[in-house]
Amino acid sequence: MTDLIERYTVESLLPVDLGARVIRQRLTSAGVHWHDYYELCLVLSGTAEHVLNGEPLTIGAGSAFLLSPADLHELRVLGPEPLDCYNTVIEPALMERQLAALGPASVHGFPWRADDFGGAGPDLRRLRAECEEPRLGSSLLVEALVAGLVVELARRCDVGSGPRVRRPAGEDQLRDAVLFVDRHFREPITLADVAARAHLSANYFSERFRQFTGTPFQLYLQERRLRFARSLLAASALSVSEVCHASGFNSLSHFGRAYRRRYGAAPSAGHESMKM
DNA sequence: GGAGGCTATGTTGGATTACG
DNA sequence: CGTAATCCAACATAGCCTCC
């Protein structure tokens, strides 16, 4: 079963309750995988082809990317030298506090990428030291260091420069709801579930969600699932039905219909794009 | 501002058939 | 066997209105 997509969990990689952990890695390859945490990676040396959501991009020293739990990727090292990098595992709750502080525009637009993030090396070294030998105040320092890195990367990625949406009252609840959808779209979530989390009635939540995101709840959820499905099709040889269910759709017929409507081609054509 | 009721509309999922 | 296409009943949702 070479086509199964690996999934890494925050439980297995964050043994200490600090909210983050920096791992120094020297990679020769990393197959297609995704995580249930946010991942910030800074390349120290080496070059690789980084296939992010099915889209290949060459990365090298100074390249950095911040992925959400909804992104999947693969690394193919180019040349004899391994890819030396700092890989930071960031707990979703910690990351989402940072995103909340950055404003609603930051919720969208993942993954973040920059090619000139080499200056973050010292911060990552310090973060790594705090994580490896926690002392008094380490959790505070970890959160502050992560905040600094997130802000710096957000500025480089021009996060938040996109079109502004109206900012109604109760924004925190809605931002949380959007983040919840972004993290759980592969599960059978309903508007009622998310509305309950936001402590709003389903009707009222539906209205406010559309005002906040500019997209009706159902459409937002479907778009998220379709984007993931498209990435999965491009990045793997999983069957259309496997991708359908891995993306949160329960019906192959509905998935096929929605996919064709969105991308103008059948899901099976998604495999073709990776062969180019 | 927030919630509840109602209804038209859209979406979903299961079944079925056809095709390569 | 995997996928595409279609149909249809059931369900979910958006939008509107009213009320507190």
PDB file of C-alpha atoms (C1' of nucleotides) in Angstrom:
ATOM      1  CA  MET A   1       0.000   0.000   0.000  1.00  0.00           C
ATOM      2  CA  THR A   2       2.512   2.575  -1.110  1.00  0.00           C
ATOM      3  CA  ASP A   3      -0.165   5.147  -1.841  1.00  0.00           C
ATOM      4  CA  LEU A   4      -1.495   5.577   1.665  1.00  0.00           C
ATOM      5  CA  ILE A   5      -1.031   9.126   2.901  1.00  0.00           C
ATOM      6  CA  GLU A   6       0.917   9.375   6.151  1.00  0.00           C
ATOM      7  CA  ARG A   7      -0.621  11.439   8.908  1.00  0.00           C
ATOM      8  CA  TYR A   8       1.350  12.767  11.846  1.00  0.00           C
ATOM      9  CA  THR A   9      -0.339  13.712  15.076  1.00  0.00           C
ATOM     10  CA  VAL A  10       0.372  16.364  17.648  1.00  0.00           C
ATOM     11  CA  GLU A  11       0.139  13.737  20.414  1.00  0.00           C
ATOM     12  CA  SER A  12       3.041  11.739  19.018  1.00  0.00           C
ATOM     13  CA  LEU A  13       5.294  14.740  18.428  1.00  0.00           C
ATOM     14  CA  LEU A  14       4.546  16.987  21.411  1.00  0.00           C
ATOM     15  CA  PRO A  15       5.311  14.892  24.476  1.00  0.00           C
ATOM     16  CA  VAL A  16       5.795  17.989  26.628  1.00  0.00           C
ATOM     17  CA  ASP A  17       2.876  20.371  27.040  1.00  0.00           C
ATOM     18  CA  LEU A  18       4.610  23.451  25.627  1.00  0.00           C
ATOM     19  CA  GLY A  19       2.497  24.038  22.536  1.00  0.00           C
ATOM     20  CA  ALA A  20       5.419  23.736  20.149  1.00  0.00           C
ATOM     21  CA  ARG A  21       8.533  21.738  19.415  1.00  0.00           C
ATOM     22  CA  VAL A  22      11.437  22.321  17.051  1.00  0.00           C
ATOM     23  CA  ILE A  23      13.078  19.331  15.434  1.00  0.00           C
ATOM     24  CA  ARG A  24      16.327  19.606  13.473  1.00  0.00           C
ATOM     25  CA  GLN A  25      16.030  17.295  10.496  1.00  0.00           C
ATOM     26  CA  ARG A  26      18.334  16.164   7.727  1.00  0.00           C
ATOM     27  CA  LEU A  27      15.974  14.740   5.168  1.00  0.00           C
ATOM     28  CA  THR A  28      16.706  12.671   2.114  1.00  0.00           C
ATOM     29  CA  SER A  29      13.011  12.392   1.288  1.00  0.00           C
ATOM     30  CA  ALA A  30       9.594  12.749   2.860  1.00  0.00           C
ATOM     31  CA  GLY A  31       6.641  11.046   1.246  1.00  0.00           C
ATOM     32  CA  VAL A  32       3.220  12.591   0.909  1.00  0.00           C
ATOM     33  CA  HIS A  33       1.815  13.301   4.350  1.00  0.00           C
ATOM     34  CA  TRP A  34      -0.297  15.672   6.407  1.00  0.00           C
ATOM     35  CA  HIS A  35      -0.549  16.589  10.073  1.00  0.00           C
ATOM     36  CA  ASP A  36      -3.177  17.532  12.596  1.00  0.00           C
ATOM     37  CA  TYR A  37      -0.936  20.407  13.735  1.00  0.00           C
ATOM     38  CA  TYR A  38       0.572  23.501  12.121  1.00  0.00           C
ATOM     39  CA  GLU A  39       4.071  23.008  10.768  1.00  0.00           C
ATOM     40  CA  LEU A  40       6.669  25.735  10.293  1.00  0.00           C
ATOM     41  CA  CYS A  41       9.714  24.614   8.364  1.00  0.00           C
ATOM     42  CA  LEU A  42      12.878  26.619   7.690  1.00  0.00           C
ATOM     43  CA  VAL A  43      15.465  25.214   5.295  1.00  0.00           C
ATOM     44  CA  LEU A  44      19.063  25.704   6.461  1.00  0.00           C
ATOM     45  CA  SER A  45      20.836  24.045   3.543  1.00  0.00           C
ATOM     46  CA  GLY A  46      20.256  21.735   0.618  1.00  0.00           C
ATOM     47  CA  THR A  47      17.635  21.950  -2.092  1.00  0.00           C
ATOM     48  CA  ALA A  48      14.478  20.002  -2.675  1.00  0.00           C
ATOM     49  CA  GLU A  49      11.333  19.915  -4.693  1.00  0.00           C
ATOM     50  CA  HIS A  50       8.532  20.689  -2.291  1.00  0.00           C
ATOM     51  CA  VAL A  51       5.211  19.397  -3.594  1.00  0.00           C
ATOM     52  CA  LEU A  52       2.638  21.352  -1.649  1.00  0.00           C
ATOM     53  CA  ASN A  53      -0.999  20.432  -2.229  1.00  0.00           C
ATOM     54  CA  GLY A  54       0.115  18.890  -5.490  1.00  0.00           C
ATOM     55  CA  GLU A  55       2.010  21.982  -6.615  1.00  0.00           C
ATOM     56  CA  PRO A  56       5.796  21.541  -6.992  1.00  0.00           C
ATOM     57  CA  LEU A  57       8.193  24.307  -5.957  1.00  0.00           C
ATOM     58  CA  THR A  58      11.952  24.291  -5.499  1.00  0.00           C
ATOM     59  CA  ILE A  59      13.132  25.255  -2.027  1.00  0.00           C
ATOM     60  CA  GLY A  60      16.586  25.936  -0.637  1.00  0.00           C
ATOM     61  CA  ALA A  61      18.428  27.694   2.175  1.00  0.00           C
ATOM     62  CA  GLY A  62      16.233  30.431   3.644  1.00  0.00           C
ATOM     63  CA  SER A  63      12.999  28.972   2.318  1.00  0.00           C
ATOM     64  CA  ALA A  64      10.249  28.638   4.876  1.00  0.00           C
ATOM     65  CA  PHE A  65       6.671  27.468   4.865  1.00  0.00           C
ATOM     66  CA  LEU A  66       3.889  27.342   7.396  1.00  0.00           C
ATOM     67  CA  LEU A  67       1.269  24.676   6.758  1.00  0.00           C
ATOM     68  CA  SER A  68      -2.147  24.252   8.307  1.00  0.00           C
ATOM     69  CA  PRO A  69      -3.675  20.879   9.192  1.00  0.00           C
ATOM     70  CA  ALA A  70      -5.536  21.068   5.890  1.00  0.00           C
ATOM     71  CA  ASP A  71      -2.369  21.041   3.752  1.00  0.00           C
ATOM     72  CA  LEU A  72      -0.511  18.000   2.543  1.00  0.00           C
ATOM     73  CA  HIS A  73       2.973  17.903   1.115  1.00  0.00           C
ATOM     74  CA  GLU A  74       5.955  15.908  -0.031  1.00  0.00           C
ATOM     75  CA  LEU A  75       9.699  16.605  -0.187  1.00  0.00           C
ATOM     76  CA  ARG A  76      11.985  15.249  -2.873  1.00  0.00           C
ATOM     77  CA  VAL A  77      15.584  16.183  -2.160  1.00  0.00           C
ATOM     78  CA  LEU A  78      17.549  17.354  -5.186  1.00  0.00           C
ATOM     79  CA  GLY A  79      21.219  16.480  -5.372  1.00  0.00           C
ATOM     80  CA  PRO A  80      23.403  14.464  -3.002  1.00  0.00           C
ATOM     81  CA  GLU A  81      23.127  16.793  -0.009  1.00  0.00           C
ATOM     82  CA  PRO A  82      20.268  16.110   2.440  1.00  0.00           C
ATOM     83  CA  LEU A  83      17.815  18.874   3.224  1.00  0.00           C
ATOM     84  CA  ASP A  84      18.881  20.371   6.557  1.00  0.00           C
ATOM     85  CA  CYS A  85      15.982  22.127   8.224  1.00  0.00           C
ATOM     86  CA  TYR A  86      14.272  23.215  11.398  1.00  0.00           C
ATOM     87  CA  ASN A  87      10.848  21.670  11.533  1.00  0.00           C
ATOM     88  CA  THR A  88       8.516  23.240  14.072  1.00  0.00           C
ATOM     89  CA  VAL A  89       5.424  21.425  15.296  1.00  0.00           C
ATOM     90  CA  ILE A  90       2.876  23.973  16.527  1.00  0.00           C
ATOM     91  CA  GLU A  91      -0.177  22.905  18.489  1.00  0.00           C
ATOM     92  CA  PRO A  92      -3.383  24.103  16.754  1.00  0.00           C
ATOM     93  CA  ALA A  93      -4.695  25.883  19.878  1.00  0.00           C
ATOM     94  CA  LEU A  94      -1.467  27.908  20.190  1.00  0.00           C
ATOM     95  CA  MET A  95      -1.376  28.729  16.488  1.00  0.00           C
ATOM     96  CA  GLU A  96      -5.009  29.727  16.430  1.00  0.00           C
ATOM     97  CA  ARG A  97      -4.440  32.182  19.279  1.00  0.00           C
ATOM     98  CA  GLN A  98      -1.756  33.794  17.118  1.00  0.00           C
ATOM     99  CA  LEU A  99      -4.054  33.877  14.101  1.00  0.00           C
ATOM    100  CA  ALA A 100      -6.821  35.398  16.184  1.00  0.00           C
ATOM    101  CA  ALA A 101      -4.433  38.156  17.264  1.00  0.00           C
ATOM    102  CA  LEU A 102      -3.381  38.769  13.659  1.00  0.00           C
ATOM    103  CA  GLY A 103      -6.947  39.334  12.525  1.00  0.00           C
ATOM    104  CA  PRO A 104      -9.528  37.560  10.408  1.00  0.00           C
ATOM    105  CA  ALA A 105      -7.613  37.800   7.130  1.00  0.00           C
ATOM    106  CA  SER A 106      -4.878  35.549   8.533  1.00  0.00           C
ATOM    107  CA  VAL A 107      -7.297  32.654   8.845  1.00  0.00           C
ATOM    108  CA  HIS A 108      -7.359  32.318   5.087  1.00  0.00           C
ATOM    109  CA  GLY A 109      -4.549  31.964   2.625  1.00  0.00           C
ATOM    110  CA  PHE A 110      -2.679  28.948   3.982  1.00  0.00           C
ATOM    111  CA  PRO A 111      -0.084  27.708   3.255  1.00  0.00           C
ATOM    112  CA  TRP A 112       2.334  30.599   3.844  1.00  0.00           C
ATOM    113  CA  ARG A 113       5.625  30.552   1.966  1.00  0.00           C
ATOM    114  CA  ALA A 114       8.721  32.737   1.911  1.00  0.00           C
ATOM    115  CA  ASP A 115      12.168  32.371   0.404  1.00  0.00           C
ATOM    116  CA  ASP A 116      13.956  34.909   2.587  1.00  0.00           C
ATOM    117  CA  PHE A 117      13.296  33.654   6.093  1.00  0.00           C
ATOM    118  CA  GLY A 118      16.867  32.685   6.942  1.00  0.00           C
ATOM    119  CA  GLY A 119      17.019  35.385   9.605  1.00  0.00           C
ATOM    120  CA  ALA A 120      14.631  33.342  11.728  1.00  0.00           C
ATOM    121  CA  GLY A 121      17.383  30.840  12.492  1.00  0.00           C
ATOM    122  CA  PRO A 122      18.353  32.318  15.905  1.00  0.00           C
ATOM    123  CA  ASP A 123      14.711  32.433  17.057  1.00  0.00           C
ATOM    124  CA  LEU A 124      14.218  28.829  16.043  1.00  0.00           C
ATOM    125  CA  ARG A 125      17.410  27.795  17.845  1.00  0.00           C
ATOM    126  CA  ARG A 126      16.160  29.516  20.986  1.00  0.00           C
ATOM    127  CA  LEU A 127      12.726  27.977  20.590  1.00  0.00           C
ATOM    128  CA  ARG A 128      14.342  24.595  20.186  1.00  0.00           C
ATOM    129  CA  ALA A 129      16.414  25.092  23.340  1.00  0.00           C
ATOM    130  CA  GLU A 130      13.343  26.091  25.367  1.00  0.00           C
ATOM    131  CA  CYS A 131      11.434  23.076  24.116  1.00  0.00           C
ATOM    132  CA  GLU A 132      14.228  20.623  24.789  1.00  0.00           C
ATOM    133  CA  GLU A 133      15.001  21.829  28.298  1.00  0.00           C
ATOM    134  CA  PRO A 134      11.871  23.473  29.704  1.00  0.00           C
ATOM    135  CA  ARG A 135      12.483  25.803  32.644  1.00  0.00           C
ATOM    136  CA  LEU A 136      10.563  28.420  34.535  1.00  0.00           C
ATOM    137  CA  GLY A 137       8.552  30.460  32.018  1.00  0.00           C
ATOM    138  CA  SER A 138       9.326  28.236  29.050  1.00  0.00           C
ATOM    139  CA  SER A 139       5.690  28.023  27.989  1.00  0.00           C
ATOM    140  CA  LEU A 140       5.464  31.822  27.953  1.00  0.00           C
ATOM    141  CA  LEU A 141       8.677  32.102  25.969  1.00  0.00           C
ATOM    142  CA  VAL A 142       7.598  29.421  23.541  1.00  0.00           C
ATOM    143  CA  GLU A 143       4.341  31.228  22.851  1.00  0.00           C
ATOM    144  CA  ALA A 144       6.140  34.557  22.424  1.00  0.00           C
ATOM    145  CA  LEU A 145       8.771  33.080  20.099  1.00  0.00           C
ATOM    146  CA  VAL A 146       6.128  31.368  18.003  1.00  0.00           C
ATOM    147  CA  ALA A 147       4.224  34.661  17.850  1.00  0.00           C
ATOM    148  CA  GLY A 148       7.332  36.459  16.624  1.00  0.00           C
ATOM    149  CA  LEU A 149       7.977  33.878  13.941  1.00  0.00           C
ATOM    150  CA  VAL A 150       4.358  33.876  12.808  1.00  0.00           C
ATOM    151  CA  VAL A 151       4.228  37.665  12.565  1.00  0.00           C
ATOM    152  CA  GLU A 152       7.505  37.835  10.627  1.00  0.00           C
ATOM    153  CA  LEU A 153       6.387  35.166   8.198  1.00  0.00           C
ATOM    154  CA  ALA A 154       2.923  36.708   7.837  1.00  0.00           C
ATOM    155  CA  ARG A 155       4.525  40.034   6.907  1.00  0.00           C
ATOM    156  CA  ARG A 156       6.771  38.382   4.322  1.00  0.00           C
ATOM    157  CA  CYS A 157       3.805  36.499   2.863  1.00  0.00           C
ATOM    158  CA  ASP A 158       1.713  39.659   2.766  1.00  0.00           C
ATOM    159  CA  VAL A 159      -0.988  37.887   4.719  1.00  0.00           C
ATOM    160  CA  GLY A 160      -4.087  39.990   5.114  1.00  0.00           C
ATOM    161  CA  SER A 161      -3.577  42.142   2.043  1.00  0.00           C
ATOM    162  CA  GLY A 162      -6.451  40.420   0.270  1.00  0.00           C
ATOM    163  CA  PRO A 163      -9.973  41.733   0.055  1.00  0.00           C
ATOM    164  CA  ARG A 164     -11.392  42.693   3.391  1.00  0.00           C
ATOM    165  CA  VAL A 165     -14.648  41.173   4.548  1.00  0.00           C
ATOM    166  CA  ARG A 166     -17.160  42.878   6.731  1.00  0.00           C
ATOM    167  CA  ARG A 167     -16.332  42.480  10.429  1.00  0.00           C
ATOM    168  CA  PRO A 168     -19.556  41.993  12.333  1.00  0.00           C
ATOM    169  CA  ALA A 169     -19.867  41.687  16.085  1.00  0.00           C
ATOM    170  CA  GLY A 170     -19.112  38.285  17.630  1.00  0.00           C
ATOM    171  CA  GLU A 171     -16.111  37.992  15.345  1.00  0.00           C
ATOM    172  CA  ASP A 172     -14.162  35.743  17.717  1.00  0.00           C
ATOM    173  CA  GLN A 173     -16.862  33.084  17.659  1.00  0.00           C
ATOM    174  CA  LEU A 174     -16.988  33.203  13.876  1.00  0.00           C
ATOM    175  CA  ARG A 175     -13.230  33.070  13.480  1.00  0.00           C
ATOM    176  CA  ASP A 176     -13.186  30.039  15.751  1.00  0.00           C
ATOM    177  CA  ALA A 177     -15.915  28.499  13.648  1.00  0.00           C
ATOM    178  CA  VAL A 178     -13.927  29.025  10.449  1.00  0.00           C
ATOM    179  CA  LEU A 179     -10.853  27.512  12.050  1.00  0.00           C
ATOM    180  CA  PHE A 180     -12.942  24.593  13.253  1.00  0.00           C
ATOM    181  CA  VAL A 181     -14.179  23.966   9.721  1.00  0.00           C
ATOM    182  CA  ASP A 182     -10.640  24.265   8.368  1.00  0.00           C
ATOM    183  CA  ARG A 183      -9.445  21.630  10.824  1.00  0.00           C
ATOM    184  CA  HIS A 184     -12.386  19.262  10.731  1.00  0.00           C
ATOM    185  CA  PHE A 185     -13.684  19.436   7.159  1.00  0.00           C
ATOM    186  CA  ARG A 186     -12.711  15.791   6.622  1.00  0.00           C
ATOM    187  CA  GLU A 187     -15.191  14.785   9.307  1.00  0.00           C
ATOM    188  CA  PRO A 188     -18.994  14.716   8.934  1.00  0.00           C
ATOM    189  CA  ILE A 189     -19.586  18.151  10.450  1.00  0.00           C
ATOM    190  CA  THR A 190     -22.852  20.045  10.045  1.00  0.00           C
ATOM    191  CA  LEU A 191     -23.845  23.657  10.394  1.00  0.00           C
ATOM    192  CA  ALA A 192     -25.650  22.729  13.597  1.00  0.00           C
ATOM    193  CA  ASP A 193     -22.428  21.305  15.099  1.00  0.00           C
ATOM    194  CA  VAL A 194     -20.412  24.419  14.353  1.00  0.00           C
ATOM    195  CA  ALA A 195     -23.217  26.739  15.394  1.00  0.00           C
ATOM    196  CA  ALA A 196     -23.397  24.960  18.748  1.00  0.00           C
ATOM    197  CA  ARG A 197     -19.649  25.423  19.210  1.00  0.00           C
ATOM    198  CA  ALA A 198     -20.115  29.129  18.531  1.00  0.00           C
ATOM    199  CA  HIS A 199     -23.013  29.237  21.020  1.00  0.00           C
ATOM    200  CA  LEU A 200     -25.368  30.577  18.332  1.00  0.00           C
ATOM    201  CA  SER A 201     -28.602  29.269  16.914  1.00  0.00           C
ATOM    202  CA  ALA A 202     -28.222  27.461  13.590  1.00  0.00           C
ATOM    203  CA  ASN A 203     -30.228  30.056  11.689  1.00  0.00           C
ATOM    204  CA  TYR A 204     -28.409  33.009  13.096  1.00  0.00           C
ATOM    205  CA  PHE A 205     -25.032  31.332  12.752  1.00  0.00           C
ATOM    206  CA  SER A 206     -25.726  30.552   9.114  1.00  0.00           C
ATOM    207  CA  GLU A 207     -26.378  34.209   8.441  1.00  0.00           C
ATOM    208  CA  ARG A 208     -23.352  35.457  10.358  1.00  0.00           C
ATOM    209  CA  PHE A 209     -21.022  32.872   8.827  1.00  0.00           C
ATOM    210  CA  ARG A 210     -21.923  34.063   5.354  1.00  0.00           C
ATOM    211  CA  GLN A 211     -21.370  37.693   6.355  1.00  0.00           C
ATOM    212  CA  PHE A 212     -18.008  36.837   7.913  1.00  0.00           C
ATOM    213  CA  THR A 213     -16.567  34.673   5.144  1.00  0.00           C
ATOM    214  CA  GLY A 214     -18.548  35.953   2.190  1.00  0.00           C
ATOM    215  CA  THR A 215     -19.529  32.347   1.468  1.00  0.00           C
ATOM    216  CA  PRO A 216     -22.445  30.253   2.729  1.00  0.00           C
ATOM    217  CA  PHE A 217     -21.457  27.587   5.235  1.00  0.00           C
ATOM    218  CA  GLN A 218     -22.207  24.650   2.990  1.00  0.00           C
ATOM    219  CA  LEU A 219     -20.309  26.147   0.080  1.00  0.00           C
ATOM    220  CA  TYR A 220     -17.328  26.995   2.285  1.00  0.00           C
ATOM    221  CA  LEU A 221     -17.203  23.444   3.625  1.00  0.00           C
ATOM    222  CA  GLN A 222     -17.521  21.941   0.173  1.00  0.00           C
ATOM    223  CA  GLU A 223     -14.835  24.226  -1.273  1.00  0.00           C
ATOM    224  CA  ARG A 224     -12.462  23.192   1.536  1.00  0.00           C
ATOM    225  CA  ARG A 225     -13.137  19.519   0.845  1.00  0.00           C
ATOM    226  CA  LEU A 226     -12.752  19.948  -2.905  1.00  0.00           C
ATOM    227  CA  ARG A 227      -9.425  21.750  -2.554  1.00  0.00           C
ATOM    228  CA  PHE A 228      -8.143  18.976  -0.341  1.00  0.00           C
ATOM    229  CA  ALA A 229      -9.451  16.298  -2.711  1.00  0.00           C
ATOM    230  CA  ARG A 230      -7.777  17.986  -5.649  1.00  0.00           C
ATOM    231  CA  SER A 231      -4.463  18.113  -3.785  1.00  0.00           C
ATOM    232  CA  LEU A 232      -4.800  14.493  -2.779  1.00  0.00           C
ATOM    233  CA  LEU A 233      -5.549  13.419  -6.343  1.00  0.00           C
ATOM    234  CA  ALA A 234      -2.544  15.340  -7.615  1.00  0.00           C
ATOM    235  CA  ALA A 235      -0.219  14.050  -4.901  1.00  0.00           C
ATOM    236  CA  SER A 236      -1.174  10.385  -4.758  1.00  0.00           C
ATOM    237  CA  ALA A 237      -2.444   7.482  -6.780  1.00  0.00           C
ATOM    238  CA  LEU A 238      -5.373   6.909  -4.419  1.00  0.00           C
ATOM    239  CA  SER A 239      -8.563   5.936  -6.209  1.00  0.00           C
ATOM    240  CA  VAL A 240     -11.234   8.558  -6.707  1.00  0.00           C
ATOM    241  CA  SER A 241     -13.470   6.811  -4.189  1.00  0.00           C
ATOM    242  CA  GLU A 242     -10.671   6.761  -1.590  1.00  0.00           C
ATOM    243  CA  VAL A 243      -9.993  10.459  -2.157  1.00  0.00           C
ATOM    244  CA  CYS A 244     -13.721  11.113  -1.980  1.00  0.00           C
ATOM    245  CA  HIS A 245     -14.011   9.626   1.490  1.00  0.00           C
ATOM    246  CA  ALA A 246     -10.647  10.955   2.719  1.00  0.00           C
ATOM    247  CA  SER A 247     -11.832  14.458   1.846  1.00  0.00           C
ATOM    248  CA  GLY A 248     -15.001  14.258   3.885  1.00  0.00           C
ATOM    249  CA  PHE A 249     -17.498  13.415   1.149  1.00  0.00           C
ATOM    250  CA  ASN A 250     -19.818  10.513   1.822  1.00  0.00           C
ATOM    251  CA  SER A 251     -21.134  10.036  -1.638  1.00  0.00           C
ATOM    252  CA  LEU A 252     -19.053   9.341  -4.691  1.00  0.00           C
ATOM    253  CA  SER A 253     -21.791  10.597  -6.959  1.00  0.00           C
ATOM    254  CA  HIS A 254     -22.057  13.850  -5.081  1.00  0.00           C
ATOM    255  CA  PHE A 255     -18.275  14.206  -4.962  1.00  0.00           C
ATOM    256  CA  GLY A 256     -17.944  13.658  -8.694  1.00  0.00           C
ATOM    257  CA  ARG A 257     -20.682  16.133  -9.418  1.00  0.00           C
ATOM    258  CA  ALA A 258     -19.262  18.804  -7.149  1.00  0.00           C
ATOM    259  CA  TYR A 259     -15.730  18.274  -8.459  1.00  0.00           C
ATOM    260  CA  ARG A 260     -16.784  18.619 -12.083  1.00  0.00           C
ATOM    261  CA  ARG A 261     -18.785  21.702 -11.322  1.00  0.00           C
ATOM    262  CA  ARG A 262     -15.839  23.285  -9.507  1.00  0.00           C
ATOM    263  CA  TYR A 263     -12.916  22.273 -11.738  1.00  0.00           C
ATOM    264  CA  GLY A 264     -14.646  21.535 -15.022  1.00  0.00           C
ATOM    265  CA  ALA A 265     -13.258  18.002 -15.202  1.00  0.00           C
ATOM    266  CA  ALA A 266     -13.907  14.657 -13.584  1.00  0.00           C
ATOM    267  CA  PRO A 267     -11.910  13.729 -10.451  1.00  0.00           C
ATOM    268  CA  SER A 268     -10.027  11.089 -12.415  1.00  0.00           C
ATOM    269  CA  ALA A 269      -8.484  13.940 -14.426  1.00  0.00           C
ATOM    270  CA  GLY A 270      -6.877  15.116 -11.169  1.00  0.00           C
ATOM    271  CA  HIS A 271      -4.404  12.242 -11.411  1.00  0.00           C
ATOM    272  CA  GLU A 272      -3.389  13.362 -14.884  1.00  0.00           C
ATOM    273  CA  SER A 273      -2.208  16.753 -13.619  1.00  0.00           C
ATOM    274  CA  MET A 274       0.536  15.149 -11.503  1.00  0.00           C
ATOM    275  CA  LYS A 275       1.991  13.408 -14.529  1.00  0.00           C
ATOM    276  CA  MET A 276       2.837  16.692 -16.265  1.00  0.00           C
TER     277      MET A 276
ATOM    278  C1'  DG B   1     -28.183  42.060  19.059  1.00  0.00           C
ATOM    279  C1'  DG B   2     -29.889  37.635  19.270  1.00  0.00           C
ATOM    280  C1'  DA B   3     -33.158  33.907  18.733  1.00  0.00           C
ATOM    281  C1'  DG B   4     -37.182  31.268  16.912  1.00  0.00           C
ATOM    282  C1'  DG B   5     -40.560  29.983  13.255  1.00  0.00           C
ATOM    283  C1'  DC B   6     -41.506  29.127   8.653  1.00  0.00           C
ATOM    284  C1'  DT B   7     -40.779  27.965   3.833  1.00  0.00           C
ATOM    285  C1'  DA B   8     -38.523  27.677  -0.629  1.00  0.00           C
ATOM    286  C1'  DT B   9     -34.515  25.998  -2.321  1.00  0.00           C
ATOM    287  C1'  DG B  10     -30.331  23.524  -2.518  1.00  0.00           C
ATOM    288  C1'  DT B  11     -27.661  19.524  -1.163  1.00  0.00           C
ATOM    289  C1'  DT B  12     -26.899  14.913   0.002  1.00  0.00           C
ATOM    290  C1'  DG B  13     -26.796  10.042  -0.288  1.00  0.00           C
ATOM    291  C1'  DG B  14     -28.493   5.831  -2.022  1.00  0.00           C
ATOM    292  C1'  DA B  15     -29.926   3.265  -5.935  1.00  0.00           C
ATOM    293  C1'  DT B  16     -29.452   2.265 -10.571  1.00  0.00           C
ATOM    294  C1'  DT B  17     -27.637   1.982 -15.128  1.00  0.00           C
ATOM    295  C1'  DA B  18     -24.084   2.457 -18.564  1.00  0.00           C
ATOM    296  C1'  DC B  19     -19.492   2.454 -20.151  1.00  0.00           C
ATOM    297  C1'  DG B  20     -14.623   1.200 -20.847  1.00  0.00           C
TER     298       DG B  20
ATOM    299  C1'  DC C   1     -13.787  -3.234 -11.330  1.00  0.00           C
ATOM    300  C1'  DG C   2     -13.770   1.692 -11.240  1.00  0.00           C
ATOM    301  C1'  DT C   3     -16.016   5.579 -12.740  1.00  0.00           C
ATOM    302  C1'  DA C   4     -19.637   8.616 -14.752  1.00  0.00           C
ATOM    303  C1'  DA C   5     -24.239   9.995 -15.043  1.00  0.00           C
ATOM    304  C1'  DT C   6     -28.978  10.290 -13.610  1.00  0.00           C
ATOM    305  C1'  DC C   7     -32.962  10.126 -10.607  1.00  0.00           C
ATOM    306  C1'  DC C   8     -35.359  11.000  -6.422  1.00  0.00           C
ATOM    307  C1'  DA C   9     -36.629  11.175  -1.533  1.00  0.00           C
ATOM    308  C1'  DA C  10     -34.924  12.990   2.627  1.00  0.00           C
ATOM    309  C1'  DC C  11     -32.590  16.304   4.805  1.00  0.00           C
ATOM    310  C1'  DA C  12     -30.081  20.721   5.575  1.00  0.00           C
ATOM    311  C1'  DT C  13     -29.726  25.394   4.759  1.00  0.00           C
ATOM    312  C1'  DA C  14     -30.597  30.307   3.513  1.00  0.00           C
ATOM    313  C1'  DG C  15     -33.402  33.947   3.852  1.00  0.00           C
ATOM    314  C1'  DC C  16     -37.124  36.384   5.556  1.00  0.00           C
ATOM    315  C1'  DC C  17     -40.028  37.859   9.191  1.00  0.00           C
ATOM    316  C1'  DT C  18     -41.229  38.575  13.886  1.00  0.00           C
ATOM    317  C1'  DC C  19     -40.440  38.954  18.610  1.00  0.00           C
ATOM    318  C1'  DC C  20     -37.889  39.898  22.924  1.00  0.00           C
TER     319       DC C  20
END
